Amino acid sequence: KNEVEQSPQNLTAQEGEFITINCSYSVGISALHWLQQHPGGGIVSLFMLSSGKKKHGRLIATINIQEKHSSLHITASHPRDSAVYICAVRLIGGTYKYIFGTGTRLKVLA
Amino acid sequence: GAVVSQHPSWVICKSGTSVKIECRSLDFQATTMFWYRQFPKQSLMLMATSNEGSKATYEQGVEKDKFLINHASLTLSTLTVTSAHPEDSSFYICSARDGNELRSYEQYFGPGTRLTVT
């Protein structure tokens, strides 16, 4: 079992739909990142969370430390949101190492 | 927000040659930088951790003589893939940790470099 699990692995949605991507982890963490990776490979950091909820435009990220779970929501999805979304957790302690989920491949159809 | 850049964004090289990838923190001093590798449809895997002015710490299974890491300044780390082979073709990503306690030692990811060895 991976220490960081994402679901679903693949997701196809129609433009305008509300999308939720989940991340569960089994290790102690000090922070969690949501990253977006476009087909060309470039990575964009969307959010860094250590508690609660953050919102940026149409994106919302939440984390529940007790349940070891985070969600990334996309409201009013658009084809340009098509990408791989990766959850990365920073391990607790002084190493600042990250463990990455395998990603959720999202395709939004026009 | 803080920015980390990588150069080049993509590179094609011939088998047997060496390739250098740069990772720069543009508006903060990075006491620690990390290098990751991503094979197609797989997770990013940590290759090594580099601290400014000291030798890099490599993860198990990563050849330190093949993947040379230099962190010569607080804003620049380089990864050199020596004697590259087609199996080294991958996506290489760096991240940089802000050395400022007031900014909670936040870590930022670079956009990545795609290496293709022919």
PDB file of C-alpha atoms in Angstrom:
ATOM      1  CA  LYS A   1       0.000   0.000   0.000  1.00  0.00           C
ATOM      2  CA  ASN A   2       1.371   3.395  -0.995  1.00  0.00           C
ATOM      3  CA  GLU A   3       1.886   5.926   1.750  1.00  0.00           C
ATOM      4  CA  VAL A   4       0.066   8.528  -0.352  1.00  0.00           C
ATOM      5  CA  GLU A   5      -2.992   7.421  -2.274  1.00  0.00           C
ATOM      6  CA  GLN A   6      -5.016   9.498  -4.673  1.00  0.00           C
ATOM      7  CA  SER A   7      -8.442   8.857  -6.087  1.00  0.00           C
ATOM      8  CA  PRO A   8      -9.632   8.670  -8.685  1.00  0.00           C
ATOM      9  CA  GLN A   9      -6.647   7.810 -10.875  1.00  0.00           C
ATOM     10  CA  ASN A  10      -8.432   9.059 -13.969  1.00  0.00           C
ATOM     11  CA  LEU A  11     -11.342  11.417 -14.283  1.00  0.00           C
ATOM     12  CA  THR A  12     -13.250  12.720 -17.273  1.00  0.00           C
ATOM     13  CA  ALA A  13     -15.704  15.540 -16.751  1.00  0.00           C
ATOM     14  CA  GLN A  14     -17.847  17.821 -18.824  1.00  0.00           C
ATOM     15  CA  GLU A  15     -17.079  21.504 -18.876  1.00  0.00           C
ATOM     16  CA  GLY A  16     -18.752  23.266 -15.965  1.00  0.00           C
ATOM     17  CA  GLU A  17     -18.839  20.262 -13.643  1.00  0.00           C
ATOM     18  CA  PHE A  18     -17.681  20.384 -10.040  1.00  0.00           C
ATOM     19  CA  ILE A  19     -14.662  18.136  -9.568  1.00  0.00           C
ATOM     20  CA  THR A  20     -13.200  16.565  -6.444  1.00  0.00           C
ATOM     21  CA  ILE A  21      -9.853  14.809  -6.211  1.00  0.00           C
ATOM     22  CA  ASN A  22      -8.946  13.020  -2.999  1.00  0.00           C
ATOM     23  CA  CYS A  23      -5.657  12.325  -1.268  1.00  0.00           C
ATOM     24  CA  SER A  24      -5.183  10.036   1.728  1.00  0.00           C
ATOM     25  CA  TYR A  25      -1.893   9.462   3.492  1.00  0.00           C
ATOM     26  CA  SER A  26      -0.679   7.143   6.186  1.00  0.00           C
ATOM     27  CA  VAL A  27       2.400   8.972   7.453  1.00  0.00           C
ATOM     28  CA  GLY A  28       2.912  11.890   9.793  1.00  0.00           C
ATOM     29  CA  ILE A  29       3.153  15.116   7.839  1.00  0.00           C
ATOM     30  CA  SER A  30       3.990  18.740   8.419  1.00  0.00           C
ATOM     31  CA  ALA A  31       2.453  19.996   5.176  1.00  0.00           C
ATOM     32  CA  LEU A  32       0.668  18.882   2.045  1.00  0.00           C
ATOM     33  CA  HIS A  33       1.032  20.290  -1.464  1.00  0.00           C
ATOM     34  CA  TRP A  34      -1.263  20.062  -4.422  1.00  0.00           C
ATOM     35  CA  LEU A  35       0.608  20.283  -7.707  1.00  0.00           C
ATOM     36  CA  GLN A  36      -0.628  20.560 -11.264  1.00  0.00           C
ATOM     37  CA  GLN A  37       1.343  18.963 -14.085  1.00  0.00           C
ATOM     38  CA  HIS A  38       0.432  19.834 -17.655  1.00  0.00           C
ATOM     39  CA  PRO A  39       0.868  17.467 -20.617  1.00  0.00           C
ATOM     40  CA  GLY A  40       4.219  19.052 -21.458  1.00  0.00           C
ATOM     41  CA  GLY A  41       5.407  18.096 -17.997  1.00  0.00           C
ATOM     42  CA  GLY A  42       5.742  21.483 -16.315  1.00  0.00           C
ATOM     43  CA  ILE A  43       4.756  21.553 -12.679  1.00  0.00           C
ATOM     44  CA  VAL A  44       2.818  24.325 -10.999  1.00  0.00           C
ATOM     45  CA  SER A  45       2.340  24.479  -7.264  1.00  0.00           C
ATOM     46  CA  LEU A  46      -1.333  25.133  -6.493  1.00  0.00           C
ATOM     47  CA  PHE A  47      -1.575  25.009  -2.710  1.00  0.00           C
ATOM     48  CA  MET A  48       0.423  24.292   0.405  1.00  0.00           C
ATOM     49  CA  LEU A  49      -1.712  23.280   3.368  1.00  0.00           C
ATOM     50  CA  SER A  50      -1.002  22.441   6.956  1.00  0.00           C
ATOM     51  CA  SER A  51      -4.565  22.849   8.210  1.00  0.00           C
ATOM     52  CA  GLY A  52      -8.020  24.000   7.199  1.00  0.00           C
ATOM     53  CA  LYS A  53      -8.910  25.263   3.781  1.00  0.00           C
ATOM     54  CA  LYS A  54      -7.506  27.489   1.046  1.00  0.00           C
ATOM     55  CA  LYS A  55      -9.155  28.987  -2.018  1.00  0.00           C
ATOM     56  CA  HIS A  56      -7.643  30.436  -5.143  1.00  0.00           C
ATOM     57  CA  GLY A  57      -9.983  31.339  -7.951  1.00  0.00           C
ATOM     58  CA  ARG A  58     -11.965  28.243  -8.883  1.00  0.00           C
ATOM     59  CA  LEU A  59      -9.737  25.951  -6.848  1.00  0.00           C
ATOM     60  CA  ILE A  60     -10.356  24.976  -3.243  1.00  0.00           C
ATOM     61  CA  ALA A  61      -8.154  22.722  -1.151  1.00  0.00           C
ATOM     62  CA  THR A  62      -9.020  21.281   2.240  1.00  0.00           C
ATOM     63  CA  ILE A  63      -7.150  19.123   4.691  1.00  0.00           C
ATOM     64  CA  ASN A  64      -8.254  17.108   7.708  1.00  0.00           C
ATOM     65  CA  ILE A  65      -5.167  16.302   9.736  1.00  0.00           C
ATOM     66  CA  GLN A  66      -6.959  13.921  12.093  1.00  0.00           C
ATOM     67  CA  GLU A  67      -8.370  11.874   9.227  1.00  0.00           C
ATOM     68  CA  LYS A  68      -5.174  12.186   7.162  1.00  0.00           C
ATOM     69  CA  HIS A  69      -7.106  13.287   4.136  1.00  0.00           C
ATOM     70  CA  SER A  70      -7.099  16.196   1.727  1.00  0.00           C
ATOM     71  CA  SER A  71      -9.337  17.153  -1.155  1.00  0.00           C
ATOM     72  CA  LEU A  72      -8.868  19.402  -4.142  1.00  0.00           C
ATOM     73  CA  HIS A  73     -12.042  20.840  -5.631  1.00  0.00           C
ATOM     74  CA  ILE A  74     -12.407  22.564  -8.979  1.00  0.00           C
ATOM     75  CA  THR A  75     -15.578  24.557  -9.487  1.00  0.00           C
ATOM     76  CA  ALA A  76     -16.961  25.319 -12.969  1.00  0.00           C
ATOM     77  CA  SER A  77     -14.345  23.115 -14.618  1.00  0.00           C
ATOM     78  CA  HIS A  78     -12.867  24.125 -17.956  1.00  0.00           C
ATOM     79  CA  PRO A  79     -10.908  22.229 -20.625  1.00  0.00           C
ATOM     80  CA  ARG A  80      -7.801  24.169 -19.641  1.00  0.00           C
ATOM     81  CA  ASP A  81      -8.004  22.457 -16.238  1.00  0.00           C
ATOM     82  CA  SER A  82      -7.057  19.205 -17.988  1.00  0.00           C
ATOM     83  CA  ALA A  83      -3.841  18.070 -16.349  1.00  0.00           C
ATOM     84  CA  VAL A  84      -2.439  15.638 -13.825  1.00  0.00           C
ATOM     85  CA  TYR A  85      -3.000  16.699 -10.233  1.00  0.00           C
ATOM     86  CA  ILE A  86      -0.473  15.436  -7.723  1.00  0.00           C
ATOM     87  CA  CYS A  87      -0.702  15.334  -3.967  1.00  0.00           C
ATOM     88  CA  ALA A  88       2.633  15.594  -2.151  1.00  0.00           C
ATOM     89  CA  VAL A  89       3.122  15.299   1.603  1.00  0.00           C
ATOM     90  CA  ARG A  90       6.071  16.680   3.524  1.00  0.00           C
ATOM     91  CA  LEU A  91       7.195  14.244   6.157  1.00  0.00           C
ATOM     92  CA  ILE A  92       7.227  15.352   9.752  1.00  0.00           C
ATOM     93  CA  GLY A  93      10.654  15.857  11.239  1.00  0.00           C
ATOM     94  CA  GLY A  94      13.628  17.776  10.004  1.00  0.00           C
ATOM     95  CA  THR A  95      14.285  16.189   6.624  1.00  0.00           C
ATOM     96  CA  TYR A  96      11.781  18.238   4.565  1.00  0.00           C
ATOM     97  CA  LYS A  97      11.372  15.250   2.278  1.00  0.00           C
ATOM     98  CA  TYR A  98       8.224  14.788   0.233  1.00  0.00           C
ATOM     99  CA  ILE A  99       6.320  11.682  -0.787  1.00  0.00           C
ATOM    100  CA  PHE A 100       4.197  12.000  -3.883  1.00  0.00           C
ATOM    101  CA  GLY A 101       0.953  10.409  -4.920  1.00  0.00           C
ATOM    102  CA  THR A 102       0.744   8.850  -8.360  1.00  0.00           C
ATOM    103  CA  GLY A 103      -1.496  11.631  -9.581  1.00  0.00           C
ATOM    104  CA  THR A 104      -5.017  12.023 -10.880  1.00  0.00           C
ATOM    105  CA  ARG A 105      -5.314  12.498 -14.614  1.00  0.00           C
ATOM    106  CA  LEU A 106      -8.160  14.919 -15.296  1.00  0.00           C
ATOM    107  CA  LYS A 107      -9.683  15.534 -18.682  1.00  0.00           C
ATOM    108  CA  VAL A 108     -12.370  18.173 -19.043  1.00  0.00           C
ATOM    109  CA  LEU A 109     -14.385  17.973 -22.228  1.00  0.00           C
ATOM    110  CA  ALA A 110     -15.836  21.029 -23.908  1.00  0.00           C
TER     111      ALA A 110
ATOM    112  CA  GLY B   1       4.942  33.999  -4.392  1.00  0.00           C
ATOM    113  CA  ALA B   2       8.426  32.587  -4.486  1.00  0.00           C
ATOM    114  CA  VAL B   3       9.659  31.213  -7.785  1.00  0.00           C
ATOM    115  CA  VAL B   4      12.009  28.418  -8.664  1.00  0.00           C
ATOM    116  CA  SER B   5      13.261  28.179 -12.222  1.00  0.00           C
ATOM    117  CA  GLN B   6      14.930  25.352 -14.098  1.00  0.00           C
ATOM    118  CA  HIS B   7      17.061  25.530 -17.202  1.00  0.00           C
ATOM    119  CA  PRO B   8      16.755  24.128 -19.720  1.00  0.00           C
ATOM    120  CA  SER B   9      13.079  23.166 -19.771  1.00  0.00           C
ATOM    121  CA  TRP B  10      13.863  20.391 -22.200  1.00  0.00           C
ATOM    122  CA  VAL B  11      17.022  18.926 -23.668  1.00  0.00           C
ATOM    123  CA  ILE B  12      17.905  16.226 -26.164  1.00  0.00           C
ATOM    124  CA  CYS B  13      21.391  14.764 -26.057  1.00  0.00           C
ATOM    125  CA  LYS B  14      23.285  11.886 -27.546  1.00  0.00           C
ATOM    126  CA  SER B  15      24.157   8.785 -25.590  1.00  0.00           C
ATOM    127  CA  GLY B  16      27.486   9.144 -23.810  1.00  0.00           C
ATOM    128  CA  THR B  17      27.392  12.917 -23.421  1.00  0.00           C
ATOM    129  CA  SER B  18      26.832  14.850 -20.197  1.00  0.00           C
ATOM    130  CA  VAL B  19      23.981  17.226 -19.511  1.00  0.00           C
ATOM    131  CA  LYS B  20      23.742  19.923 -16.850  1.00  0.00           C
ATOM    132  CA  ILE B  21      20.423  21.084 -15.432  1.00  0.00           C
ATOM    133  CA  GLU B  22      20.211  24.243 -13.356  1.00  0.00           C
ATOM    134  CA  CYS B  23      17.784  25.000 -10.558  1.00  0.00           C
ATOM    135  CA  ARG B  24      17.554  28.571  -9.292  1.00  0.00           C
ATOM    136  CA  SER B  25      15.581  30.191  -6.511  1.00  0.00           C
ATOM    137  CA  LEU B  26      14.712  33.593  -7.911  1.00  0.00           C
ATOM    138  CA  ASP B  27      13.636  35.626  -4.899  1.00  0.00           C
ATOM    139  CA  PHE B  28      14.791  33.744  -1.843  1.00  0.00           C
ATOM    140  CA  GLN B  29      17.830  31.965  -0.499  1.00  0.00           C
ATOM    141  CA  ALA B  30      17.519  28.205  -0.600  1.00  0.00           C
ATOM    142  CA  THR B  31      19.542  26.472   2.053  1.00  0.00           C
ATOM    143  CA  THR B  32      18.374  23.104   0.796  1.00  0.00           C
ATOM    144  CA  MET B  33      17.430  21.945  -2.676  1.00  0.00           C
ATOM    145  CA  PHE B  34      15.969  18.617  -3.696  1.00  0.00           C
ATOM    146  CA  TRP B  35      16.196  16.761  -6.996  1.00  0.00           C
ATOM    147  CA  TYR B  36      13.426  14.432  -8.163  1.00  0.00           C
ATOM    148  CA  ARG B  37      12.972  12.202 -11.173  1.00  0.00           C
ATOM    149  CA  GLN B  38       9.723  11.163 -12.768  1.00  0.00           C
ATOM    150  CA  PHE B  39       9.346   8.293 -15.207  1.00  0.00           C
ATOM    151  CA  PRO B  40       6.249   8.194 -17.445  1.00  0.00           C
ATOM    152  CA  LYS B  41       3.039   7.686 -15.505  1.00  0.00           C
ATOM    153  CA  GLN B  42       4.898   7.274 -12.232  1.00  0.00           C
ATOM    154  CA  SER B  43       5.277   9.366  -9.097  1.00  0.00           C
ATOM    155  CA  LEU B  44       8.106  11.764  -8.562  1.00  0.00           C
ATOM    156  CA  MET B  45      10.933  10.031  -6.735  1.00  0.00           C
ATOM    157  CA  LEU B  46      13.504  11.834  -4.630  1.00  0.00           C
ATOM    158  CA  MET B  47      17.024  11.411  -5.993  1.00  0.00           C
ATOM    159  CA  ALA B  48      19.082  13.550  -3.658  1.00  0.00           C
ATOM    160  CA  THR B  49      19.110  16.381  -1.159  1.00  0.00           C
ATOM    161  CA  SER B  50      21.688  19.109  -1.478  1.00  0.00           C
ATOM    162  CA  ASN B  51      22.659  21.653   1.130  1.00  0.00           C
ATOM    163  CA  GLU B  52      24.556  24.774   0.184  1.00  0.00           C
ATOM    164  CA  GLY B  53      28.271  24.306   0.528  1.00  0.00           C
ATOM    165  CA  SER B  54      28.205  20.614   1.372  1.00  0.00           C
ATOM    166  CA  LYS B  55      27.987  17.283  -0.422  1.00  0.00           C
ATOM    167  CA  ALA B  56      24.629  16.032  -1.576  1.00  0.00           C
ATOM    168  CA  THR B  57      22.888  13.159   0.166  1.00  0.00           C
ATOM    169  CA  TYR B  58      21.691  10.573  -2.324  1.00  0.00           C
ATOM    170  CA  GLU B  59      18.742   8.258  -1.937  1.00  0.00           C
ATOM    171  CA  GLN B  60      19.304   4.530  -2.058  1.00  0.00           C
ATOM    172  CA  GLY B  61      19.803   3.263  -5.581  1.00  0.00           C
ATOM    173  CA  VAL B  62      20.845   6.612  -7.061  1.00  0.00           C
ATOM    174  CA  GLU B  63      24.382   6.593  -8.477  1.00  0.00           C
ATOM    175  CA  LYS B  64      26.199   9.628  -7.120  1.00  0.00           C
ATOM    176  CA  ASP B  65      28.944   9.363  -9.736  1.00  0.00           C
ATOM    177  CA  LYS B  66      26.383   9.470 -12.492  1.00  0.00           C
ATOM    178  CA  PHE B  67      24.191  12.225 -11.113  1.00  0.00           C
ATOM    179  CA  LEU B  68      26.531  14.946  -9.931  1.00  0.00           C
ATOM    180  CA  ILE B  69      24.927  17.597  -7.771  1.00  0.00           C
ATOM    181  CA  ASN B  70      26.523  20.915  -6.937  1.00  0.00           C
ATOM    182  CA  HIS B  71      24.915  23.489  -4.639  1.00  0.00           C
ATOM    183  CA  ALA B  72      27.527  26.198  -4.876  1.00  0.00           C
ATOM    184  CA  SER B  73      25.391  29.142  -3.818  1.00  0.00           C
ATOM    185  CA  LEU B  74      22.207  29.834  -1.900  1.00  0.00           C
ATOM    186  CA  THR B  75      20.292  30.365  -5.130  1.00  0.00           C
ATOM    187  CA  LEU B  76      21.701  27.755  -7.480  1.00  0.00           C
ATOM    188  CA  SER B  77      21.953  23.989  -7.585  1.00  0.00           C
ATOM    189  CA  THR B  78      23.007  21.986 -10.626  1.00  0.00           C
ATOM    190  CA  LEU B  79      22.408  18.380 -11.580  1.00  0.00           C
ATOM    191  CA  THR B  80      24.789  16.908 -14.141  1.00  0.00           C
ATOM    192  CA  VAL B  81      23.841  13.632 -15.761  1.00  0.00           C
ATOM    193  CA  THR B  82      27.185  12.161 -16.815  1.00  0.00           C
ATOM    194  CA  SER B  83      27.586   9.738 -19.702  1.00  0.00           C
ATOM    195  CA  ALA B  84      23.872   9.790 -20.304  1.00  0.00           C
ATOM    196  CA  HIS B  85      22.108   6.720 -21.632  1.00  0.00           C
ATOM    197  CA  PRO B  86      18.611   6.324 -23.048  1.00  0.00           C
ATOM    198  CA  GLU B  87      17.387   4.904 -19.743  1.00  0.00           C
ATOM    199  CA  ASP B  88      18.242   8.253 -18.125  1.00  0.00           C
ATOM    200  CA  SER B  89      15.551   9.861 -20.243  1.00  0.00           C
ATOM    201  CA  SER B  90      13.129  11.249 -17.713  1.00  0.00           C
ATOM    202  CA  PHE B  91      11.590  14.363 -16.246  1.00  0.00           C
ATOM    203  CA  TYR B  92      13.838  15.970 -13.623  1.00  0.00           C
ATOM    204  CA  ILE B  93      12.351  18.361 -11.084  1.00  0.00           C
ATOM    205  CA  CYS B  94      13.972  20.384  -8.352  1.00  0.00           C
ATOM    206  CA  SER B  95      12.492  21.986  -5.290  1.00  0.00           C
ATOM    207  CA  ALA B  96      14.041  24.609  -3.057  1.00  0.00           C
ATOM    208  CA  ARG B  97      13.478  25.224   0.626  1.00  0.00           C
ATOM    209  CA  ASP B  98      13.368  28.825   1.761  1.00  0.00           C
ATOM    210  CA  GLY B  99      16.006  29.361   4.438  1.00  0.00           C
ATOM    211  CA  ASN B 100      13.973  32.094   6.128  1.00  0.00           C
ATOM    212  CA  GLU B 101      12.307  30.977   9.354  1.00  0.00           C
ATOM    213  CA  LEU B 102       9.846  33.869   9.079  1.00  0.00           C
ATOM    214  CA  ARG B 103       8.529  32.275   5.896  1.00  0.00           C
ATOM    215  CA  SER B 104       8.183  28.929   7.641  1.00  0.00           C
ATOM    216  CA  TYR B 105      10.955  27.325   5.604  1.00  0.00           C
ATOM    217  CA  GLU B 106       8.445  26.882   2.775  1.00  0.00           C
ATOM    218  CA  GLN B 107       9.436  24.664  -0.134  1.00  0.00           C
ATOM    219  CA  TYR B 108       8.800  25.538  -3.769  1.00  0.00           C
ATOM    220  CA  PHE B 109       8.903  23.338  -6.863  1.00  0.00           C
ATOM    221  CA  GLY B 110      10.585  24.097 -10.156  1.00  0.00           C
ATOM    222  CA  PRO B 111       8.756  23.505 -13.447  1.00  0.00           C
ATOM    223  CA  GLY B 112      10.929  20.546 -14.417  1.00  0.00           C
ATOM    224  CA  THR B 113      13.343  19.600 -17.196  1.00  0.00           C
ATOM    225  CA  ARG B 114      12.580  16.898 -19.731  1.00  0.00           C
ATOM    226  CA  LEU B 115      15.699  14.992 -20.749  1.00  0.00           C
ATOM    227  CA  THR B 116      15.693  12.766 -23.812  1.00  0.00           C
ATOM    228  CA  VAL B 117      18.803  10.740 -24.546  1.00  0.00           C
ATOM    229  CA  THR B 118      19.033   9.340 -28.050  1.00  0.00           C
TER     230      THR B 118
END
